[in-house]
mmCIF file of C-alpha atoms in Angstrom:
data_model
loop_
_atom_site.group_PDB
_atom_site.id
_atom_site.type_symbol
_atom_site.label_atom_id
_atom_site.label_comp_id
_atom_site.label_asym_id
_atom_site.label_seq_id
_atom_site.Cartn_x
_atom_site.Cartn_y
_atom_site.Cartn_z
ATOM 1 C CA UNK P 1 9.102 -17.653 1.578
ATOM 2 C CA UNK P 2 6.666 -20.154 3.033
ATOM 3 C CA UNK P 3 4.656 -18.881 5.944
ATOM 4 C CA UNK P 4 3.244 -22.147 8.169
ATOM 5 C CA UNK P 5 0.420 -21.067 10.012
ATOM 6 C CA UNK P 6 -1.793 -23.619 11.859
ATOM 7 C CA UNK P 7 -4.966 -21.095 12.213
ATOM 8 C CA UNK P 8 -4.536 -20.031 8.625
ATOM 9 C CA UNK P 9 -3.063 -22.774 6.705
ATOM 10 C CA UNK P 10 0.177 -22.379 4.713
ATOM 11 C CA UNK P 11 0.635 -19.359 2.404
ATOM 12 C CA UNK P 12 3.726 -17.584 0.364
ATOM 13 C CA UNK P 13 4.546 -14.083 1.888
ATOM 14 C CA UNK P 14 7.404 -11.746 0.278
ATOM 15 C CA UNK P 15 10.436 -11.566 2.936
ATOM 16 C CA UNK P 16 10.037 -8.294 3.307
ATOM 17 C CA UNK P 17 6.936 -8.650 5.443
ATOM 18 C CA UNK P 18 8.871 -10.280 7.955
ATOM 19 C CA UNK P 19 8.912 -8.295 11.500
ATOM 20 C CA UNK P 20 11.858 -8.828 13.634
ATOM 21 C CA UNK P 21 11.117 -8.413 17.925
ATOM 22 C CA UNK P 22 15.274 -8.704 18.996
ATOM 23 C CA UNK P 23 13.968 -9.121 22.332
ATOM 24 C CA UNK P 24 10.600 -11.328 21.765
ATOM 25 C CA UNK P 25 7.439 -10.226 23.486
ATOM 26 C CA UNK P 26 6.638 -10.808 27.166
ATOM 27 C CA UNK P 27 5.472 -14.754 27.707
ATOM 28 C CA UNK P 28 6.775 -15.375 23.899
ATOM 29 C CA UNK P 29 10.403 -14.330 24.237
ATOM 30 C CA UNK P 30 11.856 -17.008 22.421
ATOM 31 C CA UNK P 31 10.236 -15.787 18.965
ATOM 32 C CA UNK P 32 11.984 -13.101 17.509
ATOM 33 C CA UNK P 33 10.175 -13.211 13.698
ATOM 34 C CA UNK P 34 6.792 -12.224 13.393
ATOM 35 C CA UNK P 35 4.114 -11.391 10.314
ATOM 36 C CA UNK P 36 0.958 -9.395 10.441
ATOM 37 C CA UNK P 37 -1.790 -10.969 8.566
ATOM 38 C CA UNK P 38 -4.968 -9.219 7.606
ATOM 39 C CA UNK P 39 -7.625 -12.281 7.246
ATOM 40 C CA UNK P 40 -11.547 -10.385 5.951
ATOM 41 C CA UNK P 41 -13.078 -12.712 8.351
ATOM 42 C CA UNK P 42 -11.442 -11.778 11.447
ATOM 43 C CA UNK P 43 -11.312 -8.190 10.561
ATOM 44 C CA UNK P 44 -10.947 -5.347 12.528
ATOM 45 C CA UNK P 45 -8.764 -8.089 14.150
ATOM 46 C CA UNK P 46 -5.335 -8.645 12.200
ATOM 47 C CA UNK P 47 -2.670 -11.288 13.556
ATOM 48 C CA UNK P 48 0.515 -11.145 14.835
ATOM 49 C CA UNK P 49 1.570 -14.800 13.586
ATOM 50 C CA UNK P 50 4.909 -16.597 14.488
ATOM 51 C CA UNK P 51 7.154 -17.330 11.857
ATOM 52 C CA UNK P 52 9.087 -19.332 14.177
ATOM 53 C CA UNK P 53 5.877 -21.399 15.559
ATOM 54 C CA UNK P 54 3.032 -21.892 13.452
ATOM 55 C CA UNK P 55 0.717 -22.310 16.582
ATOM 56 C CA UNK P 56 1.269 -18.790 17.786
ATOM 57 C CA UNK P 57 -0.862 -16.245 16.268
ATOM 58 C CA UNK P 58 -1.960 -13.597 18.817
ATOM 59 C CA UNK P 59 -5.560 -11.340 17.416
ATOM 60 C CA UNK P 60 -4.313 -7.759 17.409
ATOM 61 C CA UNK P 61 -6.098 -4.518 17.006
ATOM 62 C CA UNK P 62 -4.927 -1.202 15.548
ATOM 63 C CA UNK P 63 -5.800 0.938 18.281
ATOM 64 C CA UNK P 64 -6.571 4.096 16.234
ATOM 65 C CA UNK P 65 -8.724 2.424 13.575
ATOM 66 C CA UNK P 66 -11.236 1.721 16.241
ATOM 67 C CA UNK P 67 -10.487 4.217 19.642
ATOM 68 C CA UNK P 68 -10.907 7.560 19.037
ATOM 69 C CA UNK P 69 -9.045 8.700 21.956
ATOM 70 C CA UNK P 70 -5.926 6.306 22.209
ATOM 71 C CA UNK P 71 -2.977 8.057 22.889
ATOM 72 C CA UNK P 72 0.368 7.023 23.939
ATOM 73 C CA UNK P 73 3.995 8.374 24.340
ATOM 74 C CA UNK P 74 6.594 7.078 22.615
ATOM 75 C CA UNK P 75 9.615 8.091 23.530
ATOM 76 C CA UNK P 76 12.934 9.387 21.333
ATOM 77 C CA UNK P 77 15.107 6.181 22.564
ATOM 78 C CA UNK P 78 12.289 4.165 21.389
ATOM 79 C CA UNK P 79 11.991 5.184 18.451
ATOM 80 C CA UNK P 80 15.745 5.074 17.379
ATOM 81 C CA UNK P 81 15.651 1.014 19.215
ATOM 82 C CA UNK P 82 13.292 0.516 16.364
ATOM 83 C CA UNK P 83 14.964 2.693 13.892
ATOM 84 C CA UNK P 84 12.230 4.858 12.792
ATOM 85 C CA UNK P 85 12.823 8.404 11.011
ATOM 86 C CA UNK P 86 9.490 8.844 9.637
ATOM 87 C CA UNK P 87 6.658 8.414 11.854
ATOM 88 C CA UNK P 88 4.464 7.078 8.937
ATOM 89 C CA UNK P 89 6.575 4.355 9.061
ATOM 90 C CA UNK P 90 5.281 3.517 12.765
ATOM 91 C CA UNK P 91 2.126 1.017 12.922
ATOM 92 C CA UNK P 92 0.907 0.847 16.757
ATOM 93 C CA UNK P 93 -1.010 -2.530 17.748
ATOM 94 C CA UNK P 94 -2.575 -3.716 21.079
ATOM 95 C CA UNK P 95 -3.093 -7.263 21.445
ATOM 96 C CA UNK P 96 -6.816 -8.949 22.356
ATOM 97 C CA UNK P 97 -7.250 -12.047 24.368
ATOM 98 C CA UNK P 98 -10.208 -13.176 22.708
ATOM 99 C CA UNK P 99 -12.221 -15.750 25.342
ATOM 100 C CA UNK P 100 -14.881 -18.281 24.212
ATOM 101 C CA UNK P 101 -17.556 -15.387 24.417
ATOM 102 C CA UNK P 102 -16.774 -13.646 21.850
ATOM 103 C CA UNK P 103 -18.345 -10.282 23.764
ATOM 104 C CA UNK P 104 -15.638 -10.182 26.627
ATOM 105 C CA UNK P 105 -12.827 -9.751 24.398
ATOM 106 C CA UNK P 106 -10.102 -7.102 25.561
ATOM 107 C CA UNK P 107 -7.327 -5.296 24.639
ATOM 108 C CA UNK P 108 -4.295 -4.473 25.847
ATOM 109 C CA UNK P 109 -3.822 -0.745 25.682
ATOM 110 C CA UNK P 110 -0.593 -1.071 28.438
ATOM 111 C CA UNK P 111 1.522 -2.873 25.961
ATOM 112 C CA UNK P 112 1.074 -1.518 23.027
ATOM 113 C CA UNK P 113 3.420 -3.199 20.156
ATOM 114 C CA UNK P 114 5.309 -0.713 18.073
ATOM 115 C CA UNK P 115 6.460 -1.739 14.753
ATOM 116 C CA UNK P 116 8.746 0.392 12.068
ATOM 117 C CA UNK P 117 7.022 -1.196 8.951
ATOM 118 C CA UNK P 118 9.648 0.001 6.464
ATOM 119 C CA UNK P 119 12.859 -1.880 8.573
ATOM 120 C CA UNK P 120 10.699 -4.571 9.975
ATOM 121 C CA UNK P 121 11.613 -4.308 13.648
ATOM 122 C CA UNK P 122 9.441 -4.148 16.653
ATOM 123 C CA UNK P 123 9.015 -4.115 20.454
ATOM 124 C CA UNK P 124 6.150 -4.684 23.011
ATOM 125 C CA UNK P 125 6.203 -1.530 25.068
ATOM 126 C CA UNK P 126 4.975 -1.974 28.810
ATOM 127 C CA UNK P 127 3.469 1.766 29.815
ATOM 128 C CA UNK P 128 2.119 2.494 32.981
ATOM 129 C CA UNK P 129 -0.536 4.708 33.151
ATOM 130 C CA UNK P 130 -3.950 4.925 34.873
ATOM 131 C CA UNK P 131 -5.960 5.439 31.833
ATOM 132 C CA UNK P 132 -4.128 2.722 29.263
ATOM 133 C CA UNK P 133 -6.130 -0.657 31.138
ATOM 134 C CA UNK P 134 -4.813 -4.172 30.488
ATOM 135 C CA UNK P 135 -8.034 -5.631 29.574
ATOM 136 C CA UNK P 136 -9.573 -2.999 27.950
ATOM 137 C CA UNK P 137 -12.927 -4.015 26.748
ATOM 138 C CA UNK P 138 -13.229 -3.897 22.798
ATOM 139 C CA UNK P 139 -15.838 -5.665 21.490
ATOM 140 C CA UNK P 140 -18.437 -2.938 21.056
ATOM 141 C CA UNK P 141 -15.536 -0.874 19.414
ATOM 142 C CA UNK P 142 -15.043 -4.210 16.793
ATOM 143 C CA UNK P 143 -18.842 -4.000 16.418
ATOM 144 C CA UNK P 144 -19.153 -0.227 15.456
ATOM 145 C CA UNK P 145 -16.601 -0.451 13.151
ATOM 146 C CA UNK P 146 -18.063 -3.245 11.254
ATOM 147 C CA UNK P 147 -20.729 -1.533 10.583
ATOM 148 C CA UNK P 148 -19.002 0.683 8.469
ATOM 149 C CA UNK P 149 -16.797 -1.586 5.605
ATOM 150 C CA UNK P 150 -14.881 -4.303 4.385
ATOM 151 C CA UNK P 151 -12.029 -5.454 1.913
ATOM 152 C CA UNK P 152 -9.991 -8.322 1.684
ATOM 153 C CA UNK P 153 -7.405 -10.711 2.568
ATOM 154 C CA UNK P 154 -3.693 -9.527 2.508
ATOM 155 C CA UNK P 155 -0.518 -8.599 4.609
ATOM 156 C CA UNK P 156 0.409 -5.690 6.112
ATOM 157 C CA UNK L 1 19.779 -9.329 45.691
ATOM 158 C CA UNK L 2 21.002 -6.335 47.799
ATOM 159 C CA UNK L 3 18.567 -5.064 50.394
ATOM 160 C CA UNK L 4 18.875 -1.934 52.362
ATOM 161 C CA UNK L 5 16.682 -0.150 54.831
ATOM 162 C CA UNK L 6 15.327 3.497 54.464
ATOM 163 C CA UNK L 7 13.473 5.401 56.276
ATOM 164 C CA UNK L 8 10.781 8.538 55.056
ATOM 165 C CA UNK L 9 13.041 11.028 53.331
ATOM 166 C CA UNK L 10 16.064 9.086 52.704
ATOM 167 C CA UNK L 11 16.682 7.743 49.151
ATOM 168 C CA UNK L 12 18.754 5.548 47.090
ATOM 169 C CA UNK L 13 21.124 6.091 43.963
ATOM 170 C CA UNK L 14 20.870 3.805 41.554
ATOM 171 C CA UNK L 15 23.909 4.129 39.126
ATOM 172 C CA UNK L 16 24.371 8.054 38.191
ATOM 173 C CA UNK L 17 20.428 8.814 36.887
ATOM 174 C CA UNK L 18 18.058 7.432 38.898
ATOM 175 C CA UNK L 19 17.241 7.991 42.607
ATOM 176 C CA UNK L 20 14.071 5.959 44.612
ATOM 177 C CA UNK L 21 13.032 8.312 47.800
ATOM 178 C CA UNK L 22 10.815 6.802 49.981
ATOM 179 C CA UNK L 23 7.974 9.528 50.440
ATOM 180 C CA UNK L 24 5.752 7.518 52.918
ATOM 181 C CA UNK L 25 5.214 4.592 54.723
ATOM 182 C CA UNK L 26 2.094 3.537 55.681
ATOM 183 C CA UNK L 27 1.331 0.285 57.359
ATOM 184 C CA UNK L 28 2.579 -2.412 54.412
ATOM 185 C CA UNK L 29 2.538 0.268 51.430
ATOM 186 C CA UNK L 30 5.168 2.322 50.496
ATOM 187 C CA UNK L 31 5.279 5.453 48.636
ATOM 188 C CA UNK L 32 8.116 5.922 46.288
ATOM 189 C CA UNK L 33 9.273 9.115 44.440
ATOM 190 C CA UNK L 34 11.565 8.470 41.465
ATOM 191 C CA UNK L 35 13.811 10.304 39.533
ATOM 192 C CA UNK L 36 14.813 8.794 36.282
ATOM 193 C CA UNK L 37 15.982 10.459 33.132
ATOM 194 C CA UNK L 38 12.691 11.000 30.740
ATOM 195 C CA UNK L 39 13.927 7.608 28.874
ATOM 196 C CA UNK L 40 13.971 5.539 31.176
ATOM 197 C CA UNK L 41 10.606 3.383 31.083
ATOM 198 C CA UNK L 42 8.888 3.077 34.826
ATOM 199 C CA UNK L 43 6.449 0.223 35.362
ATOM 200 C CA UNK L 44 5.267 -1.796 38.266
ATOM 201 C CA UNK L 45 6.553 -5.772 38.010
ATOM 202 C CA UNK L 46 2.997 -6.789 37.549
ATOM 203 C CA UNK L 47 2.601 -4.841 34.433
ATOM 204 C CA UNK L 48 5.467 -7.185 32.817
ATOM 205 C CA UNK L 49 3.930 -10.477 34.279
ATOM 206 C CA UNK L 50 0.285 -9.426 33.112
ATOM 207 C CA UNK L 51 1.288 -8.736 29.808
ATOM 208 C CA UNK L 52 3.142 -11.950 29.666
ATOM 209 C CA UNK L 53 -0.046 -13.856 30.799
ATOM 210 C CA UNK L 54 -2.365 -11.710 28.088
ATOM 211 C CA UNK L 55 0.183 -12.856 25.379
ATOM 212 C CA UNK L 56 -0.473 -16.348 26.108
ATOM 213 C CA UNK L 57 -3.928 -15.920 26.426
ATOM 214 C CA UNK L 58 -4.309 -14.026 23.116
ATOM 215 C CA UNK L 59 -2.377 -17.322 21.552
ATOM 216 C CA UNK L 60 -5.037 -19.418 22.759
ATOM 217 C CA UNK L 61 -8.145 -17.582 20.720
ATOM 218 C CA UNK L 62 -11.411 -19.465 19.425
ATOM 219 C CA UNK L 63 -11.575 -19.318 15.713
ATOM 220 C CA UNK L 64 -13.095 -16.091 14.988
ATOM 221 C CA UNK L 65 -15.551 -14.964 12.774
ATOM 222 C CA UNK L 66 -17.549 -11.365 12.167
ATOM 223 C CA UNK L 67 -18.492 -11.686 8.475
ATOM 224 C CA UNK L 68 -22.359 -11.652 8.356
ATOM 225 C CA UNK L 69 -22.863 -11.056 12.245
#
């Protein structure tokens, strides 16, 4: 299918790479289809683009490829919303408001999206806790991690 | 909306799982113990609103680049 993007131009993706959110995400609940795209330039930073509105593409990390200790609980009920029997099948993102200064960038490790990447179904989890901050400051994690290596453009 | 007083030890049911105790008062902040079954996902409002607000934000990113920096 055609994938409209307006940050990444138009590309053909497989179906199968669709991701459906039944209930949205909080402030986008309206768009229930989503892709992750994996763009070289942007990476660690992958993007959790509309398929419903090319104009919304939100910069997402995933949390364990650059925080050593992230940890969340998931629980059983959430899992079987999603579907998920194998936990290999589970990808965990946080999403990163990116401002014009590139530096102050942060994450949010409260809502941590949860995605079974076999069924293509995911949720934006809201979990209060002391030590998971809403703007979580990631930039010097993005930084570290580049210095280490690179591949190229895909989909996850 | 359906609002009801407590006072410090008293507590409400909601449906047949969860009970809210009120486990002190203290000028305008309230302490509140809750009982829910391990499932049941507790959050403050603002949590919900923030997140929404982040969302948004994140939509509205610069274009990005970290090849070469």
């Amino acid at each position: 299918m055609l994938i409209e993007t307006a940050r990444f131009g138009d590309f053909e993706l497989n179906e199968s790479k669709l991701i459906e959110f039944p209930s949205g995400i909080p402030g986008f609940e309206e768009l229930k289809s989503f892709i992750i795209l994996e763009i070289n330039e942007t990476k660690p930073l992958y993007w959790l683009q509309s398929t419903q509105n090319k104009h919304i593409s939100l910069p997402v990390i995933i949390p364990f490829e650059l925080l050593d200790d992230y940890y969340i609980e998931i629980r059983e009920n959430e899992l079987e919303g999603l579907h998920i029997k194998d936990k290999n099948d589970l990808l965990i993102l946080n999403v990163v408001v990116v401002p014009e200064k590139l530096p102050e960038m942060t994450a949010n490790l409260a809502a941590p999206i949860i995605v079974n990447l076999k069924d293509g179904l995911g949720k934006q989890l809201l979990i209060d806790a002391a030590e998971l901050p809403i703007k979580y400051p990631i930039y010097d994690a993005i930084i570290k991690k580049l210095q280490g290596g690179a591949s190229d453009v895909g989909a996850i | 909306m359906l609002v009801l007083s407590r006072k410090t030890g008293e507590a409400l049911a909601i449906g047949d799982d969860v009970i809210v105790e009120v486990v002190l008062i203290d000028g305008d902040r309230v302490r509140l113990g809750i009982h829910a079954p391990k499932d049941t996902r507790i959050f403050r409002r603002e949590l919900l609103e923030e997140t929404a607000i982040a969302n948004r934000s994140a939509a509205n990113a610069p274009k990005i680049s970290f090849e070469q920096e």
